[in-house]
PDB file of C-alpha atoms in Angstrom:
ATOM      1  CA  UNK V   2      -0.004  -0.001   0.013  1.00 82.00           C
ATOM      2  CA  UNK V   3       1.081   3.567  -0.731  1.00 85.00           C
ATOM      3  CA  UNK V   4      -0.551   6.859   0.120  1.00 86.00           C
ATOM      4  CA  UNK V   5      -0.609   9.654  -2.431  1.00 85.00           C
ATOM      5  CA  UNK V   6      -0.406  12.833  -0.360  1.00 85.00           C
ATOM      6  CA  UNK V   7      -2.237  16.136  -1.097  1.00 81.00           C
ATOM      7  CA  UNK V   8       0.867  17.848  -2.517  1.00 80.00           C
ATOM      8  CA  UNK V   9       0.882  15.398  -5.421  1.00 79.00           C
ATOM      9  CA  UNK V  10      -2.645  16.465  -6.351  1.00 75.00           C
ATOM     10  CA  UNK V  11      -1.726  20.150  -5.915  1.00 72.00           C
ATOM     11  CA  UNK V  12       0.940  20.031  -8.636  1.00 69.00           C
ATOM     12  CA  UNK V  13       0.332  19.351 -12.329  1.00 63.00           C
ATOM     13  CA  UNK V  14      -0.971  15.786 -12.108  1.00 62.00           C
ATOM     14  CA  UNK V  15       0.582  13.763 -14.885  1.00 76.00           C
ATOM     15  CA  UNK V  16      -0.697  10.231 -15.117  1.00 82.00           C
ATOM     16  CA  UNK V  17       2.611   8.683 -16.233  1.00 86.00           C
ATOM     17  CA  UNK V  18       4.535  10.260 -13.366  1.00 89.00           C
ATOM     18  CA  UNK V  19       1.857   9.075 -10.939  1.00 87.00           C
ATOM     19  CA  UNK V  20       1.982   5.493 -12.230  1.00 87.00           C
ATOM     20  CA  UNK V  21       5.812   5.557 -12.138  1.00 91.00           C
ATOM     21  CA  UNK V  22       5.999   6.605  -8.483  1.00 90.00           C
ATOM     22  CA  UNK V  23       3.402   3.968  -7.523  1.00 89.00           C
ATOM     23  CA  UNK V  24       5.463   1.394  -9.386  1.00 89.00           C
ATOM     24  CA  UNK V  25       8.717   2.448  -7.656  1.00 92.00           C
ATOM     25  CA  UNK V  26       6.876   2.367  -4.312  1.00 90.00           C
ATOM     26  CA  UNK V  27       6.044  -1.283  -4.964  1.00 87.00           C
ATOM     27  CA  UNK V  28       9.782  -2.057  -4.706  1.00 90.00           C
ATOM     28  CA  UNK V  29      10.746   0.523  -2.080  1.00 92.00           C
ATOM     29  CA  UNK V  30      12.140  -0.018   1.378  1.00 91.00           C
ATOM     30  CA  UNK V  31       9.495   1.151   3.829  1.00 87.00           C
ATOM     31  CA  UNK V  32      12.011   2.941   6.079  1.00 90.00           C
ATOM     32  CA  UNK V  33      14.165   4.678   3.513  1.00 93.00           C
ATOM     33  CA  UNK V  34      11.566   5.008   0.720  1.00 93.00           C
ATOM     34  CA  UNK V  35      14.303   3.983  -1.735  1.00 95.00           C
ATOM     35  CA  UNK V  36      14.342   1.340  -4.467  1.00 95.00           C
ATOM     36  CA  UNK V  37      16.526   0.380  -7.405  1.00 95.00           C
ATOM     37  CA  UNK V  38      14.409  -1.445  -9.990  1.00 94.00           C
ATOM     38  CA  UNK V  39      15.921  -1.689 -13.454  1.00 93.00           C
ATOM     39  CA  UNK V  40      14.485   0.209 -16.401  1.00 93.00           C
ATOM     40  CA  UNK V  41      13.442  -3.203 -17.821  1.00 93.00           C
ATOM     41  CA  UNK V  42      11.480  -3.941 -14.649  1.00 92.00           C
ATOM     42  CA  UNK V  43       9.853  -0.463 -14.618  1.00 92.00           C
ATOM     43  CA  UNK V  44       8.865  -0.828 -18.281  1.00 91.00           C
ATOM     44  CA  UNK V  45       7.384  -4.288 -17.674  1.00 88.00           C
ATOM     45  CA  UNK V  46       5.459  -3.101 -14.610  1.00 85.00           C
ATOM     46  CA  UNK V  47       4.108   0.134 -16.109  1.00 85.00           C
ATOM     47  CA  UNK V  48       3.697  -0.929 -19.722  1.00 84.00           C
ATOM     48  CA  UNK V  49       5.756   2.092 -20.814  1.00 90.00           C
ATOM     49  CA  UNK V  50       8.336   2.026 -23.598  1.00 94.00           C
ATOM     50  CA  UNK V  51      11.794   3.456 -22.861  1.00 96.00           C
ATOM     51  CA  UNK V  52      11.008   6.994 -24.118  1.00 96.00           C
ATOM     52  CA  UNK V  53       7.777   7.173 -22.132  1.00 93.00           C
ATOM     53  CA  UNK V  54       9.576   5.889 -19.028  1.00 95.00           C
ATOM     54  CA  UNK V  55      12.290   8.529 -19.344  1.00 96.00           C
ATOM     55  CA  UNK V  56       9.613  11.220 -19.801  1.00 94.00           C
ATOM     56  CA  UNK V  57       7.758  10.036 -16.694  1.00 93.00           C
ATOM     57  CA  UNK V  58      11.023  10.055 -14.679  1.00 96.00           C
ATOM     58  CA  UNK V  59      11.726  13.620 -15.834  1.00 95.00           C
ATOM     59  CA  UNK V  60       8.246  14.807 -14.852  1.00 92.00           C
ATOM     60  CA  UNK V  61       8.363  13.056 -11.476  1.00 93.00           C
ATOM     61  CA  UNK V  62      11.775  14.579 -10.657  1.00 95.00           C
ATOM     62  CA  UNK V  63      10.727  18.037 -11.918  1.00 93.00           C
ATOM     63  CA  UNK V  64       7.771  18.176  -9.516  1.00 89.00           C
ATOM     64  CA  UNK V  65       9.916  16.800  -6.696  1.00 91.00           C
ATOM     65  CA  UNK V  66       8.040  13.523  -6.160  1.00 91.00           C
ATOM     66  CA  UNK V  67      11.157  11.491  -6.934  1.00 94.00           C
ATOM     67  CA  UNK V  68      14.928  11.849  -6.879  1.00 97.00           C
ATOM     68  CA  UNK V  69      17.239   9.679  -8.944  1.00 97.00           C
ATOM     69  CA  UNK V  70      20.875   8.929  -8.202  1.00 96.00           C
ATOM     70  CA  UNK V  71      23.090   6.802 -10.466  1.00 94.00           C
ATOM     71  CA  UNK V  72      24.804   3.885  -8.683  1.00 92.00           C
ATOM     72  CA  UNK V  73      28.253   2.590  -9.744  1.00 92.00           C
ATOM     73  CA  UNK V  74      30.347  -0.487  -9.004  1.00 91.00           C
ATOM     74  CA  UNK V  75      34.014  -0.454  -7.897  1.00 93.00           C
ATOM     75  CA  UNK V  76      35.168  -0.311 -11.544  1.00 94.00           C
ATOM     76  CA  UNK V  77      33.153   2.865 -12.079  1.00 91.00           C
ATOM     77  CA  UNK V  78      30.508   1.204 -14.263  1.00 91.00           C
ATOM     78  CA  UNK V  79      26.905   2.213 -13.698  1.00 88.00           C
ATOM     79  CA  UNK V  80      24.867  -0.563 -12.099  1.00 89.00           C
ATOM     80  CA  UNK V  81      21.466   0.977 -11.564  1.00 89.00           C
ATOM     81  CA  UNK V  82      19.583   4.031 -10.412  1.00 95.00           C
ATOM     82  CA  UNK V  83      18.637   4.589  -6.793  1.00 96.00           C
ATOM     83  CA  UNK V  84      15.136   6.103  -6.617  1.00 97.00           C
ATOM     84  CA  UNK V  85      14.053   7.991  -3.523  1.00 96.00           C
ATOM     85  CA  UNK V  86      10.390   8.848  -3.058  1.00 94.00           C
ATOM     86  CA  UNK V  87       9.624  12.217  -1.530  1.00 92.00           C
ATOM     87  CA  UNK V  88       7.282  11.610   1.444  1.00 87.00           C
ATOM     88  CA  UNK V  89       5.757  15.032   0.834  1.00 88.00           C
ATOM     89  CA  UNK V  90       4.134  13.414  -2.243  1.00 86.00           C
ATOM     90  CA  UNK V  91       3.970   9.675  -1.563  1.00 86.00           C
ATOM     91  CA  UNK V  92       4.330   7.549   1.571  1.00 85.00           C
ATOM     92  CA  UNK V  93       4.640   3.838   1.961  1.00 86.00           C
ATOM     93  CA  UNK V  94       1.817   2.245   3.918  1.00 80.00           C
ATOM     94  CA  UNK V  95      -1.522   3.770   4.923  1.00 72.00           C
ATOM     95  CA  UNK V  96      -1.431   7.391   6.058  1.00 74.00           C
ATOM     96  CA  UNK V  97      -4.339   9.646   6.910  1.00 73.00           C
ATOM     97  CA  UNK V  98      -4.848  12.676   4.720  1.00 78.00           C
ATOM     98  CA  UNK V  99      -4.027  11.065   1.402  1.00 84.00           C
ATOM     99  CA  UNK V 100      -5.443   8.538  -1.100  1.00 87.00           C
ATOM    100  CA  UNK V 101      -4.305   5.007  -0.263  1.00 86.00           C
ATOM    101  CA  UNK V 102      -3.591   2.743  -3.215  1.00 84.00           C
ATOM    102  CA  UNK V 103      -2.767  -0.965  -3.396  1.00 84.00           C
ATOM    103  CA  UNK V 104       0.344  -1.156  -5.586  1.00 77.00           C
ATOM    104  CA  UNK V 105      -1.165  -4.219  -7.234  1.00 78.00           C
ATOM    105  CA  UNK V 106      -3.377  -1.800  -9.187  1.00 79.00           C
ATOM    106  CA  UNK V 107      -0.467  -1.772 -11.656  1.00 69.00           C
ATOM    107  CA  UNK V 108      -0.943  -5.485 -12.235  1.00 69.00           C
ATOM    108  CA  UNK V 109      -4.524  -4.887 -13.317  1.00 73.00           C
ATOM    109  CA  UNK V 110      -5.579  -4.150 -16.872  1.00 80.00           C
ATOM    110  CA  UNK V 111      -5.800  -0.422 -16.209  1.00 81.00           C
ATOM    111  CA  UNK V 112      -3.977   2.173 -18.279  1.00 80.00           C
ATOM    112  CA  UNK V 113      -1.998   5.011 -16.704  1.00 77.00           C
ATOM    113  CA  UNK V 114      -4.841   7.424 -17.519  1.00 81.00           C
ATOM    114  CA  UNK V 115      -7.402   5.126 -15.900  1.00 86.00           C
ATOM    115  CA  UNK V 116      -5.309   4.898 -12.728  1.00 86.00           C
ATOM    116  CA  UNK V 117      -4.929   8.695 -12.717  1.00 83.00           C
ATOM    117  CA  UNK V 118      -8.707   9.137 -13.137  1.00 87.00           C
ATOM    118  CA  UNK V 119      -9.401   6.770 -10.258  1.00 88.00           C
ATOM    119  CA  UNK V 120      -6.996   8.708  -8.032  1.00 86.00           C
ATOM    120  CA  UNK V 121      -8.430  12.060  -9.130  1.00 85.00           C
ATOM    121  CA  UNK V 122     -11.931  10.867  -8.267  1.00 86.00           C
ATOM    122  CA  UNK V 123     -10.751   9.405  -4.971  1.00 87.00           C
ATOM    123  CA  UNK V 124      -9.076  12.653  -3.982  1.00 83.00           C
ATOM    124  CA  UNK V 125     -12.420  14.438  -4.044  1.00 81.00           C
ATOM    125  CA  UNK V 126     -14.411  11.554  -2.604  1.00 81.00           C
ATOM    126  CA  UNK V 127     -16.115  10.992   0.710  1.00 77.00           C
ATOM    127  CA  UNK V 128     -16.851   7.333   1.500  1.00 76.00           C
ATOM    128  CA  UNK V 129     -15.808   6.399  -2.030  1.00 84.00           C
ATOM    129  CA  UNK V 130     -18.373   8.723  -3.651  1.00 85.00           C
ATOM    130  CA  UNK V 131     -17.545  11.956  -5.413  1.00 85.00           C
ATOM    131  CA  UNK V 132     -19.477  14.548  -7.413  1.00 83.00           C
ATOM    132  CA  UNK V 133     -16.757  16.126  -9.596  1.00 83.00           C
ATOM    133  CA  UNK V 134     -17.574  18.293 -12.568  1.00 81.00           C
ATOM    134  CA  UNK V 135     -16.273  17.119 -15.905  1.00 82.00           C
ATOM    135  CA  UNK V 136     -14.434  20.444 -16.260  1.00 83.00           C
ATOM    136  CA  UNK V 137     -12.599  19.949 -12.934  1.00 82.00           C
ATOM    137  CA  UNK V 138     -11.454  16.451 -13.857  1.00 84.00           C
ATOM    138  CA  UNK V 139     -10.355  17.522 -17.336  1.00 83.00           C
ATOM    139  CA  UNK V 140      -8.353  20.435 -15.907  1.00 80.00           C
ATOM    140  CA  UNK V 141      -6.759  18.266 -13.180  1.00 78.00           C
ATOM    141  CA  UNK V 142      -5.713  15.600 -15.639  1.00 78.00           C
ATOM    142  CA  UNK V 143      -4.977  17.767 -18.664  1.00 76.00           C
ATOM    143  CA  UNK V 144      -7.411  15.849 -20.904  1.00 81.00           C
ATOM    144  CA  UNK V 145     -10.418  16.716 -23.037  1.00 86.00           C
ATOM    145  CA  UNK V 146     -14.080  15.895 -22.500  1.00 87.00           C
ATOM    146  CA  UNK V 147     -14.107  13.093 -25.051  1.00 91.00           C
ATOM    147  CA  UNK V 148     -11.122  11.389 -23.387  1.00 89.00           C
ATOM    148  CA  UNK V 149     -12.795  11.745 -19.973  1.00 90.00           C
ATOM    149  CA  UNK V 150     -15.958  10.112 -21.284  1.00 90.00           C
ATOM    150  CA  UNK V 151     -13.952   7.243 -22.779  1.00 92.00           C
ATOM    151  CA  UNK V 152     -11.995   6.726 -19.537  1.00 91.00           C
ATOM    152  CA  UNK V 153     -15.117   6.768 -17.374  1.00 92.00           C
ATOM    153  CA  UNK V 154     -16.830   4.262 -19.694  1.00 93.00           C
ATOM    154  CA  UNK V 155     -13.790   2.012 -19.596  1.00 93.00           C
ATOM    155  CA  UNK V 156     -13.656   2.083 -15.781  1.00 92.00           C
ATOM    156  CA  UNK V 157     -17.365   1.296 -15.645  1.00 93.00           C
ATOM    157  CA  UNK V 158     -16.889  -1.670 -17.993  1.00 93.00           C
ATOM    158  CA  UNK V 159     -13.981  -2.927 -15.877  1.00 90.00           C
ATOM    159  CA  UNK V 160     -16.073  -2.707 -12.700  1.00 90.00           C
ATOM    160  CA  UNK V 161     -13.909  -0.039 -11.042  1.00 90.00           C
ATOM    161  CA  UNK V 162     -16.515   2.707 -10.744  1.00 91.00           C
ATOM    162  CA  UNK V 163     -20.260   3.259 -10.954  1.00 92.00           C
ATOM    163  CA  UNK V 164     -21.477   6.505 -12.437  1.00 89.00           C
ATOM    164  CA  UNK V 165     -24.972   7.960 -12.094  1.00 84.00           C
ATOM    165  CA  UNK V 166     -26.293  10.215 -14.832  1.00 71.00           C
ATOM    166  CA  UNK V 167     -24.948  13.693 -15.120  1.00 70.00           C
ATOM    167  CA  UNK V 168     -26.540  16.670 -13.420  1.00 67.00           C
ATOM    168  CA  UNK V 169     -25.825  20.398 -13.253  1.00 69.00           C
ATOM    169  CA  UNK V 170     -24.131  21.721 -10.149  1.00 64.00           C
ATOM    170  CA  UNK V 171     -24.902  25.167  -8.733  1.00 70.00           C
ATOM    171  CA  UNK V 172     -22.613  26.833 -11.309  1.00 70.00           C
ATOM    172  CA  UNK V 173     -24.198  25.114 -14.308  1.00 67.00           C
ATOM    173  CA  UNK V 174     -21.272  22.694 -14.730  1.00 66.00           C
ATOM    174  CA  UNK V 175     -21.992  19.085 -15.663  1.00 69.00           C
ATOM    175  CA  UNK V 176     -21.209  16.849 -12.683  1.00 77.00           C
ATOM    176  CA  UNK V 177     -21.506  13.112 -12.034  1.00 80.00           C
ATOM    177  CA  UNK V 178     -22.091  11.045  -8.945  1.00 86.00           C
ATOM    178  CA  UNK V 179     -19.198   8.610  -9.174  1.00 90.00           C
ATOM    179  CA  UNK V 180     -18.723   5.758  -6.742  1.00 90.00           C
ATOM    180  CA  UNK V 181     -15.425   3.880  -6.583  1.00 90.00           C
ATOM    181  CA  UNK V 182     -16.299   0.176  -6.272  1.00 89.00           C
ATOM    182  CA  UNK V 183     -12.695  -1.026  -6.636  1.00 85.00           C
ATOM    183  CA  UNK V 184     -11.116  -2.150  -3.374  1.00 85.00           C
ATOM    184  CA  UNK V 185      -7.654  -1.053  -4.480  1.00 83.00           C
ATOM    185  CA  UNK V 186      -8.204   2.623  -3.639  1.00 83.00           C
ATOM    186  CA  UNK V 187      -9.296   4.347  -0.406  1.00 84.00           C
ATOM    187  CA  UNK V 188     -10.120   8.066  -0.357  1.00 82.00           C
ATOM    188  CA  UNK V 189      -8.632  10.340   2.337  1.00 78.00           C
TER     189      UNK V 189
END
């Protein structure tokens, strides 16, 4: 289990960076929050190709969620990277105040965008139910309305969420009553 803390949701949420830090957390030492999985392992776990993995690493380090240090052997040859998770953004185990995620979510058939949508919904949820506007979700995730509709439909088909018909909130924005039925995510 890992807990995604509020500061991660306050920065520009990028689904690939989010999936990457969850993946690294899967391998991390609970006390030091460090891990050293190979690029091959990270690509296999996330489904990313090498370019997409490097982009996700860059984004995660730019926002401060992750630091990366090259490791070398006695001969001076690089052996691996040491990844350190910033506990301001992600913590190992269950912590109050953040969204708790089972790292096995990465083993499911979900895409990075679907994981990000689940976490975005969970962040605004109370007892696994949220009423986000489509506009708020699109802005938080940097996606368009058509992509949001496709992602919601996919999560419904996969049995991860239930979504009641849209309604207008007090500001005239289209909102949905979304319930997370997946047991892999717990709202704050």
